[in-house]
Amino acid sequence: MGHTNLSTLSLVLPLLFFSANAASEAPRPRGVGPEFAKFYKDAETFTCISNPSIKIPIARVNDDFCDCPDGSDEPGTSACSYISPLSPQQPPKVRVGQFVETLALPGFYCKNKGHQPGYLPFTNVNDGICDYELCCDGSDEWEGVGGVKCEDRCAKIGKEWRKQDEIRQKSLNAANQRRKELVTEAARLKKEVEDRIQTLKTQIQGQEIKVSDLEKSLADIERAEKGKVVKSAGKGGKLGVLSSLTKERIDELTLNVQRIRQERDAARSSLDELEGIMRRFKEEYNPNFNDEGVKRAVKAWEDFAAQDRPAPVPAHDRDLDEILNPESESAIKWDDFLDTDESDVDVLYQFEAYLPEPVRNWVDAKLRDLRIILIENGILADPHTDSAESKAVTDARSQLTSAQAELSSDKTELTNHEEDLAKEYGPDDVFRALKGQCIEKDSGEYTYEFCFLERTTQKPKRGGGNTGMGNFVRIEKIVVDEDLPADGKGLGSGERYALQYENGQHCWNGPNRSTQVVLACAEKDEIWKIIEQEKCVYRMEVGTPAVCEPKKAAQGKGHDEL
Ligand code: MAN
């Protein structure tokens, strides 16, 4: 009994409780249930229940002849059994304009003392068969048709039924208890999601502020960096460029002066040598030879020597020595200009150093701002345009990037949780507690697996890959009408929850596999049956406490409608 479809089984016996005042009422005609007694009170006349205009003498009640169109004058015989039975589940089919009468009574009332009273279809009254299932007291065969005599078996049947009912009730209670636990667990899981959403929302608020602070901080650092001067020659402001160019030019000129001085010294020594030669020539030649060429040469030399030419000034040479000596006092200290952290503007505004500290700070800040404005407006060169990003900027950027990544991952998680909260999780959200839980059953060549709200799978027993039979898409409510098997492991009749799984593995020459999982109340999660309704379209029948309905089950033992 442990795995019985409990809510359905509780409706198997169409039994009624005795009404509290049944014993005090006057005796009723045969086959009349206590709730219809009031229609049979008049000692003279009977009024057809559904057709009050038709009245008959009381003697024609149960005279085995059908007088009333609703059969209410024959509660204890089968005389009116040809009339459509009163069935709340299957109302009579009525064609437009056609009046089809239905029975006013649910059937022949069996008192079934010692067990539960019940109604038997009128066709079964006096048909020569003891219908112990519905009429354990045998009162349906009161006429003894064909000599049949039905003993009263209610004591035995009632005892057995009560025993079974106790087991059933225990199982039902256990199922309901399990369902309660599932609902509690589902609520806890839902609360967890809600709490996480709250945490994420607060976290996201904080992260948004953090990101905007870091964005601002990065912009500030980038801006401040623009105000700094680059050390390398030629890249700074205009003064830096000028210094660099000047140094190059002066180095070049110095080299040339050195070279020209060497050439001058060489020329000077050649001239001295030639003058010496000429002097000796003049002193040593013989004027008596009267050589015209020699005379002309001596004359030219005398003229040359007589010319007034400036003598070298030693002071000029000293000046040149000074200029060419990089170690001299007056040499320019290029490193002071080129190898400095200070910007052009800093250099220009060294006067700050003479100011009192607060004023100096103020002036410094203003000057930095001014420099930034000048850079941003293209008046001063931006020293950083073609240099690598500074560590401060890189660090600020990486902090910003990781804060942005955190924010975006939290936002994604929040969206997922919010979508989850909006999802359908069945009555009392109960399936939330079962999501992802799987059960299996062997059937034919395969083991079938069903996972709540996730997927269904076909696993070949003789090896090979699994086949996806669909992924969960939605919860549906469907009406089923099936005979309940003796062990109760089936759907029975009524509204049932069904989980629809679609888009499984594609079926060769067919659709993508899909599964409808129909659920009915049971004490434990269990696959009862798997059918391939058409090629690659499957149906599973599954028992689970998740779909038990405590209220209905507690009323349990009768037709709800009576
Ligand atoms: C496999 C199984 C069957 C299905 C066929 C269709 O054998 O999935 O259930 O009918 O493929 O080719």
Coordinates of C-alpha atoms and ligand atoms in Angstrom, one line a residue:
M1 CA 0.0 0.0 0.0
G2 CA 3.0 2.3 0.5
H3 CA 3.0 3.5 -3.0
T4 CA -0.7 3.8 -3.7
N5 CA -2.3 6.6 -5.5
L6 CA -3.9 7.7 -2.3
S7 CA -6.2 10.5 -3.2
T8 CA -7.8 8.5 -6.0
L9 CA -8.1 5.3 -4.0
S10 CA -10.0 7.2 -1.3
L11 CA -12.8 7.6 -3.9
V12 CA -12.9 4.0 -5.0
L13 CA -15.7 3.0 -2.8
P14 CA -18.7 5.3 -3.4
L15 CA -19.7 5.3 0.3
L16 CA -21.5 7.7 2.5
F17 CA -21.5 8.5 6.1
F18 CA -24.7 8.1 7.9
S19 CA -26.3 11.4 8.7
A20 CA -26.5 12.2 12.4
N21 CA -30.2 12.0 12.6
A22 CA -30.7 9.0 10.3
A23 CA -31.8 6.7 13.1
S24 CA -34.6 9.1 14.3
E25 CA -36.3 9.3 10.9
A26 CA -39.4 7.3 9.8
P27 CA -38.7 4.1 7.9
R28 CA -37.8 4.8 4.3
P29 CA -38.9 2.9 1.2
R30 CA -36.4 0.2 0.0
G31 CA -33.4 1.7 -1.7
V32 CA -33.8 5.3 -0.5
G33 CA -30.8 6.9 1.1
P34 CA -31.2 9.1 4.2
E35 CA -30.7 12.3 2.3
F36 CA -33.7 11.6 0.0
A37 CA -36.0 10.4 2.8
K38 CA -37.8 13.8 2.9
F39 CA -39.3 13.1 -0.6
Y40 CA -41.0 9.9 0.7
K41 CA -42.7 11.2 3.8
D42 CA -46.3 11.7 2.6
A43 CA -48.4 8.6 3.4
E44 CA -50.8 9.1 0.5
T45 CA -49.0 10.6 -2.5
F46 CA -45.6 10.6 -4.0
T47 CA -44.4 13.6 -6.1
C48 CA -41.7 12.8 -8.7
I49 CA -38.6 14.5 -7.4
S50 CA -37.5 16.3 -10.6
N51 CA -41.0 16.5 -12.0
P52 CA -43.2 17.9 -9.2
S53 CA -46.2 18.2 -11.5
I54 CA -46.4 14.4 -11.6
K55 CA -48.0 12.9 -8.5
I56 CA -48.8 9.2 -8.0
P57 CA -50.4 7.2 -5.2
I58 CA -47.8 6.1 -2.6
A59 CA -48.6 2.4 -3.5
R60 CA -47.0 2.8 -6.9
V61 CA -43.6 3.5 -5.2
N62 CA -41.4 0.4 -5.7
D63 CA -44.1 -1.5 -7.6
D64 CA -41.5 -2.4 -10.3
F65 CA -43.1 -0.1 -12.8
C66 CA -41.4 3.2 -13.8
D67 CA -43.9 6.1 -13.4
C68 CA -41.7 9.1 -12.9
P69 CA -39.5 10.4 -15.8
D70 CA -36.6 10.6 -13.3
G71 CA -37.1 7.2 -11.9
S72 CA -37.7 8.5 -8.4
D73 CA -40.7 6.3 -7.8
E74 CA -38.6 3.1 -8.1
P75 CA -35.7 3.6 -5.6
G76 CA -35.6 -0.1 -4.7
T77 CA -36.1 -1.9 -8.1
S78 CA -34.4 -1.9 -11.5
A79 CA -37.6 -0.8 -13.2
C80 CA -36.2 2.7 -14.1
S81 CA -32.7 1.6 -14.7
Y82 CA -32.9 2.4 -18.5
I83 CA -32.9 6.1 -17.6
S84 CA -29.4 7.8 -17.8
P85 CA -27.8 7.5 -14.4
L86 CA -27.1 10.5 -12.3
S87 CA -23.4 11.0 -12.7
P88 CA -21.8 14.3 -11.8
Q89 CA -18.6 13.3 -13.7
Q90 CA -20.5 12.5 -16.8
P91 CA -23.6 14.7 -17.2
P92 CA -26.1 13.3 -19.7
K93 CA -25.6 14.2 -23.3
V94 CA -28.4 16.4 -24.4
R95 CA -29.0 17.3 -28.0
V96 CA -30.3 20.8 -28.6
G97 CA -34.1 20.9 -28.3
Q98 CA -34.2 17.3 -27.0
F99 CA -35.2 16.6 -23.5
V100 CA -33.3 13.6 -21.9
E101 CA -34.4 12.7 -18.4
T102 CA -31.8 11.5 -15.9
L103 CA -32.3 9.6 -12.7
A104 CA -33.0 11.7 -9.7
L105 CA -31.3 9.2 -7.3
P106 CA -27.7 8.1 -7.3
G107 CA -28.7 4.4 -7.2
F108 CA -30.0 1.7 -4.9
Y109 CA -29.1 2.5 -1.3
C110 CA -27.4 -0.3 0.6
K111 CA -27.2 0.3 4.3
N112 CA -24.2 -2.0 4.7
K113 CA -24.4 -2.1 8.4
G114 CA -21.0 -2.9 9.9
H115 CA -19.3 -1.3 6.9
Q116 CA -19.9 1.9 4.8
P117 CA -23.3 2.5 3.2
G118 CA -23.2 2.8 -0.6
Y119 CA -25.2 3.3 -3.8
L120 CA -25.5 0.5 -6.3
P121 CA -26.4 1.2 -10.0
F122 CA -30.1 0.3 -10.4
T123 CA -29.2 -2.1 -13.2
N124 CA -27.5 -4.3 -10.6
V125 CA -30.7 -4.6 -8.4
N126 CA -32.2 -8.0 -8.6
D127 CA -30.0 -9.2 -11.5
G128 CA -29.2 -12.4 -9.7
I129 CA -25.6 -11.4 -8.8
C130 CA -24.4 -10.4 -5.4
D131 CA -22.6 -7.1 -5.7
Y132 CA -20.6 -7.3 -2.5
E133 CA -18.2 -4.6 -3.5
L134 CA -20.9 -2.0 -3.3
C135 CA -23.6 -3.8 -1.4
C136 CA -21.9 -6.0 1.2
D137 CA -25.2 -6.6 3.0
G138 CA -26.6 -8.4 0.0
S139 CA -29.8 -6.3 0.1
D140 CA -29.7 -5.6 -3.7
E141 CA -30.9 -9.2 -4.4
W142 CA -34.0 -9.0 -2.2
E143 CA -36.2 -10.7 -4.8
G144 CA -34.1 -13.9 -4.8
V145 CA -34.0 -13.9 -8.6
G146 CA -33.0 -17.4 -9.9
G147 CA -32.9 -18.5 -6.3
V148 CA -29.9 -16.3 -5.5
K149 CA -29.5 -15.5 -1.9
C150 CA -26.9 -13.0 -0.8
E151 CA -25.7 -13.3 2.7
D152 CA -24.7 -10.2 4.7
R153 CA -20.9 -10.1 4.5
C154 CA -20.5 -6.5 5.9
A155 CA -18.9 -7.5 9.2
K156 CA -16.0 -9.3 7.4
I157 CA -15.7 -6.9 4.5
G158 CA -16.0 -3.9 6.9
K159 CA -13.3 -5.3 9.1
E160 CA -10.9 -5.9 6.2
W161 CA -11.8 -2.5 4.8
R162 CA -11.1 -0.8 8.1
K163 CA -7.8 -2.6 8.3
Q164 CA -6.9 -1.5 4.8
D165 CA -8.2 1.9 5.4
E166 CA -6.0 2.3 8.4
I167 CA -3.0 1.4 6.3
R168 CA -4.3 3.8 3.7
Q169 CA -4.7 6.5 6.2
K170 CA -1.3 6.0 7.6
S171 CA 0.2 6.1 4.1
L172 CA -1.9 9.2 3.3
N173 CA -0.8 10.9 6.5
A174 CA 2.8 10.0 5.7
A175 CA 2.3 11.4 2.2
N176 CA 0.7 14.6 3.5
Q177 CA 3.5 14.9 6.1
R178 CA 6.1 14.5 3.4
R179 CA 4.3 17.1 1.3
K180 CA 4.3 19.5 4.2
E181 CA 8.0 19.0 4.5
L182 CA 8.4 19.6 0.8
V183 CA 6.4 22.8 1.1
T184 CA 8.4 24.0 4.1
E185 CA 11.6 23.2 2.2
A186 CA 10.3 25.0 -0.9
A187 CA 9.5 28.1 1.2
R188 CA 13.0 27.9 2.8
L189 CA 14.5 27.7 -0.7
K190 CA 12.3 30.6 -1.9
K191 CA 13.3 32.7 1.1
E192 CA 16.9 31.9 0.4
V193 CA 16.5 33.3 -3.1
E194 CA 14.6 36.4 -1.8
D195 CA 17.3 37.0 0.8
R196 CA 20.0 36.6 -1.8
I197 CA 18.1 39.1 -4.0
Q198 CA 18.1 41.6 -1.1
T199 CA 21.8 41.1 -0.5
L200 CA 22.6 41.5 -4.2
K201 CA 20.5 44.6 -4.4
T202 CA 22.4 46.2 -1.5
Q203 CA 25.7 44.9 -2.8
I204 CA 24.9 46.3 -6.3
Q205 CA 24.0 49.7 -4.8
G206 CA 27.4 49.8 -3.1
Q207 CA 29.2 48.5 -6.2
E208 CA 27.6 51.2 -8.4
I209 CA 28.9 53.9 -6.0
K210 CA 32.3 52.2 -5.9
V211 CA 32.4 52.0 -9.7
S212 CA 31.4 55.6 -10.1
D213 CA 34.0 56.7 -7.5
L214 CA 36.7 54.6 -9.2
E215 CA 35.7 56.1 -12.6
K216 CA 36.1 59.6 -11.1
S217 CA 39.3 58.6 -9.4
L218 CA 40.7 57.2 -12.7
A219 CA 39.7 60.4 -14.5
D220 CA 41.3 62.5 -11.7
I221 CA 44.5 60.5 -11.8
E222 CA 44.6 60.7 -15.6
R223 CA 44.0 64.4 -15.4
A224 CA 46.7 64.9 -12.7
E225 CA 49.1 62.8 -14.8
K226 CA 48.7 65.2 -17.7
G227 CA 50.2 67.9 -15.5
K228 CA 53.4 66.1 -15.0
V229 CA 56.5 66.7 -17.1
V230 CA 58.3 63.9 -18.9
K231 CA 62.0 63.6 -18.1
S232 CA 63.3 62.6 -21.5
A233 CA 65.0 65.3 -23.6
G234 CA 62.9 66.8 -26.4
K235 CA 59.6 65.6 -25.1
G236 CA 58.7 68.1 -22.5
G237 CA 57.2 71.5 -22.9
K238 CA 58.7 74.1 -25.2
L239 CA 61.5 75.0 -22.8
G240 CA 62.4 71.4 -22.6
V241 CA 62.5 71.1 -26.4
L242 CA 64.5 74.4 -26.6
S243 CA 67.1 73.2 -24.0
S244 CA 67.5 70.0 -25.8
L245 CA 68.0 71.6 -29.2
T246 CA 70.4 74.2 -27.7
K247 CA 72.5 71.6 -26.1
E248 CA 72.8 69.7 -29.4
R249 CA 73.8 72.9 -31.2
I250 CA 76.3 74.0 -28.7
D251 CA 77.9 70.5 -28.7
E252 CA 78.2 70.8 -32.5
L253 CA 79.7 74.3 -32.4
T254 CA 82.2 73.3 -29.7
L255 CA 83.4 70.4 -31.9
N256 CA 83.8 72.8 -34.9
V257 CA 85.7 75.4 -32.8
Q258 CA 88.0 72.6 -31.7
R259 CA 88.6 71.4 -35.3
I260 CA 89.2 75.0 -36.7
R261 CA 91.6 75.7 -33.8
Q262 CA 93.6 72.6 -34.8
E263 CA 93.6 73.6 -38.5
R264 CA 94.6 77.2 -37.5
D265 CA 97.5 75.9 -35.4
A266 CA 98.6 73.6 -38.3
A267 CA 98.5 76.5 -40.8
R268 CA 100.3 78.8 -38.3
S269 CA 103.2 76.3 -37.9
S270 CA 103.5 75.8 -41.8
L271 CA 103.6 79.6 -42.2
D272 CA 106.4 79.9 -39.5
E273 CA 108.4 77.3 -41.3
L274 CA 108.0 79.0 -44.7
E275 CA 108.9 82.4 -43.2
G276 CA 112.0 80.7 -41.7
I277 CA 112.9 79.3 -45.2
M278 CA 112.4 82.7 -46.8
R279 CA 114.4 84.5 -44.1
R280 CA 117.4 82.2 -44.6
F281 CA 117.0 82.5 -48.4
K282 CA 117.3 86.3 -48.2
E283 CA 120.3 86.2 -46.0
E284 CA 122.1 83.5 -47.9
Y285 CA 121.5 84.4 -51.6
N286 CA 124.4 85.9 -53.7
P287 CA 123.4 89.4 -55.0
N288 CA 126.4 89.4 -57.4
F289 CA 124.9 86.8 -59.6
N290 CA 122.4 89.3 -60.7
D291 CA 119.7 86.7 -61.2
E292 CA 116.5 88.6 -62.0
G293 CA 114.2 85.8 -60.7
V294 CA 116.0 85.6 -57.4
K295 CA 116.0 89.4 -57.0
R296 CA 112.2 89.4 -57.6
A297 CA 111.6 86.7 -55.0
V298 CA 113.6 88.5 -52.3
K299 CA 111.8 91.7 -53.1
A300 CA 108.4 90.0 -52.7
W301 CA 109.5 88.4 -49.4
E302 CA 110.7 91.8 -48.1
D303 CA 107.3 93.4 -49.0
F304 CA 105.4 90.5 -47.4
A305 CA 107.5 90.7 -44.2
A306 CA 107.0 94.5 -44.1
Q307 CA 103.2 94.2 -44.0
D308 CA 101.6 95.1 -40.7
R309 CA 99.8 91.8 -39.6
P310 CA 98.1 91.4 -36.2
A311 CA 100.0 89.1 -33.8
P312 CA 98.0 86.3 -32.1
V313 CA 96.4 87.4 -28.8
P314 CA 97.1 84.9 -26.0
A315 CA 93.9 86.0 -24.1
H316 CA 91.8 84.9 -27.0
D317 CA 93.2 81.4 -26.8
R318 CA 92.5 81.4 -23.1
D319 CA 88.9 82.2 -23.8
L320 CA 88.7 79.3 -26.3
D321 CA 90.2 77.0 -23.6
E322 CA 87.5 78.1 -21.3
I323 CA 84.7 77.6 -23.8
L324 CA 86.0 74.2 -24.8
N325 CA 86.4 72.9 -21.2
P326 CA 83.2 71.2 -20.0
E327 CA 84.5 71.3 -16.4
S328 CA 85.0 75.1 -16.4
E329 CA 83.1 77.3 -14.1
S330 CA 81.2 79.0 -16.8
A331 CA 80.2 75.8 -18.7
I332 CA 76.4 75.1 -18.9
K333 CA 75.2 72.3 -16.6
W334 CA 72.8 70.7 -19.0
D335 CA 71.8 68.0 -16.6
D336 CA 70.2 70.6 -14.4
F337 CA 67.8 71.4 -17.2
L338 CA 67.3 68.1 -18.9
D339 CA 67.3 65.6 -16.1
T340 CA 64.7 67.0 -13.8
D341 CA 61.3 66.1 -12.5
E342 CA 60.2 69.7 -12.5
S343 CA 58.0 70.9 -15.3
D344 CA 58.7 74.0 -17.3
V345 CA 56.1 75.8 -15.3
D346 CA 57.7 74.7 -12.1
V347 CA 61.0 76.0 -13.3
L348 CA 59.4 79.2 -14.3
Y349 CA 57.6 79.6 -11.0
Q350 CA 60.4 78.7 -8.6
F351 CA 59.5 81.8 -6.8
E352 CA 56.9 79.7 -4.9
A353 CA 59.8 78.5 -2.7
Y354 CA 60.0 81.9 -1.2
L355 CA 56.3 81.9 -0.1
P356 CA 54.9 80.8 3.3
E357 CA 53.8 77.2 3.1
P358 CA 50.0 77.7 3.0
V359 CA 50.3 80.3 0.3
R360 CA 52.8 78.2 -1.5
N361 CA 50.4 75.2 -1.5
W362 CA 47.6 77.4 -2.7
V363 CA 49.7 78.9 -5.5
D364 CA 51.0 75.4 -6.4
A365 CA 47.5 74.0 -6.7
K366 CA 46.3 76.9 -8.8
L367 CA 49.3 76.6 -11.0
R368 CA 48.7 72.9 -11.5
D369 CA 45.1 73.6 -12.4
L370 CA 46.2 76.4 -14.7
R371 CA 48.7 74.0 -16.4
I372 CA 46.0 71.4 -16.9
I373 CA 43.7 73.9 -18.4
L374 CA 46.5 75.1 -20.7
I375 CA 47.2 71.5 -21.7
E376 CA 43.6 70.7 -22.2
N377 CA 43.2 73.8 -24.4
G378 CA 46.2 73.0 -26.4
I379 CA 48.3 75.9 -25.2
L380 CA 50.9 73.8 -23.4
A381 CA 52.1 70.5 -24.9
D382 CA 50.6 67.4 -23.3
P383 CA 53.7 65.7 -22.0
H384 CA 52.0 62.3 -21.9
T385 CA 50.5 61.9 -25.3
D386 CA 53.0 59.4 -26.6
S387 CA 54.4 58.0 -23.4
A388 CA 53.4 54.8 -21.6
E389 CA 50.5 54.9 -19.0
S390 CA 51.8 55.5 -15.5
K391 CA 51.5 52.9 -12.7
A392 CA 49.0 55.1 -10.9
V393 CA 46.7 55.1 -13.9
T394 CA 47.1 51.4 -14.6
D395 CA 46.3 50.6 -11.0
A396 CA 43.3 52.9 -10.9
R397 CA 42.1 51.4 -14.2
S398 CA 42.5 47.8 -13.0
Q399 CA 40.6 48.6 -9.8
L400 CA 37.8 50.0 -11.9
T401 CA 37.8 47.1 -14.2
S402 CA 37.5 44.5 -11.4
A403 CA 34.8 46.6 -9.7
Q404 CA 32.9 46.7 -13.0
A405 CA 33.3 42.9 -13.4
E406 CA 32.0 42.3 -9.9
L407 CA 29.0 44.6 -10.5
S408 CA 28.1 42.9 -13.8
S409 CA 28.4 39.4 -12.3
D410 CA 26.1 40.4 -9.4
K411 CA 23.7 42.0 -11.8
T412 CA 23.5 38.7 -13.8
E413 CA 23.0 36.7 -10.7
L414 CA 20.2 39.1 -9.6
T415 CA 18.5 38.8 -12.9
N416 CA 18.7 35.0 -12.7
H417 CA 17.2 34.9 -9.2
E418 CA 14.5 37.3 -10.2
E419 CA 13.6 35.2 -13.2
D420 CA 13.6 32.2 -10.9
L421 CA 11.1 33.8 -8.5
A422 CA 8.8 34.6 -11.4
K423 CA 8.8 30.9 -12.5
E424 CA 6.0 28.5 -11.9
Y425 CA 6.8 26.0 -9.3
G426 CA 3.4 24.4 -8.9
P427 CA 0.9 24.3 -5.9
D428 CA 2.5 26.0 -2.9
D429 CA 5.7 26.2 -4.9
V430 CA 6.2 22.6 -3.9
F431 CA 8.3 21.6 -7.0
R432 CA 11.0 24.1 -5.9
A433 CA 12.0 21.5 -3.2
L434 CA 12.2 18.7 -5.8
K435 CA 13.9 20.5 -8.7
G436 CA 16.8 18.4 -9.9
Q437 CA 15.8 15.3 -8.0
C438 CA 15.8 12.2 -10.2
I439 CA 14.1 8.8 -10.1
E440 CA 14.5 5.8 -12.4
K441 CA 12.6 2.8 -13.7
D442 CA 13.6 -0.1 -15.9
S443 CA 11.3 -0.7 -18.8
G444 CA 12.1 -2.9 -21.8
E445 CA 15.6 -2.2 -23.2
Y446 CA 16.0 1.0 -21.2
T447 CA 16.3 2.5 -17.8
Y448 CA 14.2 5.7 -17.8
E449 CA 15.2 8.6 -15.7
F450 CA 13.0 11.5 -14.7
C451 CA 14.4 14.6 -13.0
F452 CA 11.9 17.0 -11.5
L453 CA 11.8 20.2 -13.5
E454 CA 15.0 19.3 -15.4
R455 CA 15.0 16.5 -17.9
T456 CA 13.9 13.0 -18.9
T457 CA 16.4 10.4 -20.2
Q458 CA 16.4 7.0 -21.8
K459 CA 19.5 4.9 -20.8
P460 CA 20.1 1.8 -22.8
K461 CA 20.6 -1.2 -20.5
R462 CA 23.0 -2.9 -23.0
G463 CA 25.4 0.1 -23.2
G464 CA 25.6 3.0 -25.6
G465 CA 24.8 6.6 -25.1
N466 CA 21.9 8.1 -23.2
T467 CA 19.0 9.7 -25.2
G468 CA 17.5 13.0 -24.0
M469 CA 13.8 12.7 -23.9
G470 CA 13.1 16.4 -23.3
N471 CA 13.9 19.3 -21.1
F472 CA 11.4 20.8 -18.7
V473 CA 9.3 23.6 -20.1
R474 CA 6.1 24.0 -18.0
I475 CA 3.6 22.7 -15.5
E476 CA 0.2 21.9 -16.9
K477 CA -3.1 20.7 -15.4
I478 CA -4.8 17.9 -17.4
V479 CA -7.8 15.7 -16.9
V480 CA -7.3 12.0 -16.9
D481 CA -9.8 9.2 -16.7
E482 CA -8.2 5.9 -16.1
D483 CA -9.0 2.8 -14.2
L484 CA -6.9 2.7 -11.1
P485 CA -4.9 -0.6 -10.9
A486 CA -5.5 -2.8 -7.8
D487 CA -2.2 -1.7 -6.3
G488 CA -3.2 1.9 -6.6
K489 CA -0.1 2.8 -8.7
G490 CA -1.9 4.7 -11.4
L491 CA -3.5 8.1 -12.2
G492 CA -7.1 7.3 -11.7
S493 CA -9.7 9.9 -12.7
G494 CA -9.7 13.6 -12.3
E495 CA -7.5 16.7 -12.7
R496 CA -3.8 15.9 -12.5
Y497 CA -0.6 18.0 -12.6
A498 CA 1.6 17.2 -15.6
L499 CA 5.2 18.3 -16.2
Q500 CA 5.9 18.9 -19.9
Y501 CA 9.4 18.1 -21.3
E502 CA 10.3 19.1 -24.8
N503 CA 13.1 19.5 -27.3
G504 CA 14.9 16.2 -26.4
Q505 CA 17.2 14.4 -28.9
H506 CA 16.0 14.5 -32.4
C507 CA 14.2 11.3 -33.6
W508 CA 15.3 9.9 -36.9
N509 CA 12.5 10.5 -39.3
G510 CA 10.5 12.0 -36.5
P511 CA 10.2 14.9 -34.0
N512 CA 12.5 16.0 -31.2
R513 CA 11.8 13.7 -28.3
S514 CA 9.3 15.0 -25.7
T515 CA 7.8 13.6 -22.5
Q516 CA 4.6 14.3 -20.6
V517 CA 5.1 13.3 -17.0
V518 CA 1.7 13.0 -15.3
L519 CA 1.7 13.1 -11.5
A520 CA -0.6 11.6 -8.9
C521 CA -0.4 11.5 -5.1
A522 CA 1.7 8.8 -3.5
E523 CA 3.8 8.4 -0.4
K524 CA 7.1 8.2 -2.3
D525 CA 8.5 9.5 -5.5
E526 CA 8.1 6.6 -8.0
I527 CA 7.9 6.1 -11.8
W528 CA 4.9 3.8 -12.3
K529 CA 4.7 3.5 -16.0
I530 CA 6.4 4.6 -19.2
I531 CA 4.7 4.6 -22.6
E532 CA 5.9 5.6 -26.0
Q533 CA 2.6 7.0 -27.2
E534 CA 3.8 7.6 -30.7
K535 CA 7.3 7.6 -32.1
C536 CA 9.5 9.5 -29.7
V537 CA 6.6 11.0 -27.8
Y538 CA 6.6 9.6 -24.3
R539 CA 4.4 9.6 -21.3
M540 CA 5.4 8.8 -17.8
E541 CA 3.1 8.2 -14.9
V542 CA 4.7 9.2 -11.7
G543 CA 3.6 9.1 -8.0
T544 CA 4.8 11.8 -5.7
P545 CA 3.7 13.3 -2.4
A546 CA 4.1 16.7 -4.0
V547 CA 0.7 16.6 -5.6
C548 CA -1.3 15.2 -2.6
E549 CA -4.2 17.4 -1.7
P550 CA -4.6 17.2 2.1
K551 CA -8.1 18.7 2.3
K552 CA -9.8 16.5 -0.3
A553 CA -8.0 13.4 1.1
A554 CA -9.1 14.1 4.7
Q555 CA -12.8 14.2 3.6
G556 CA -11.8 11.2 1.5
K557 CA -14.4 8.6 1.9
G558 CA -17.3 9.5 -0.4
H559 CA -18.6 11.2 -3.4
D560 CA -17.8 14.9 -2.8
E561 CA -21.0 15.8 -4.7
L562 CA -23.4 13.9 -2.6
Ligands
MAN1 C1 15.4 4.8 -29.9 C2 14.5 5.0 -28.7 C3 13.1 4.7 -29.0 C4 12.6 5.4 -30.3 C5 13.6 5.1 -31.4 C6 13.3 6.0 -32.7 O1 15.5 3.4 -30.2 O2 14.6 6.3 -28.4 O3 12.2 5.0 -28.0 O4 11.4 5.0 -30.7 O5 14.9 5.5 -31.0 O6 14.1 5.8 -33.7

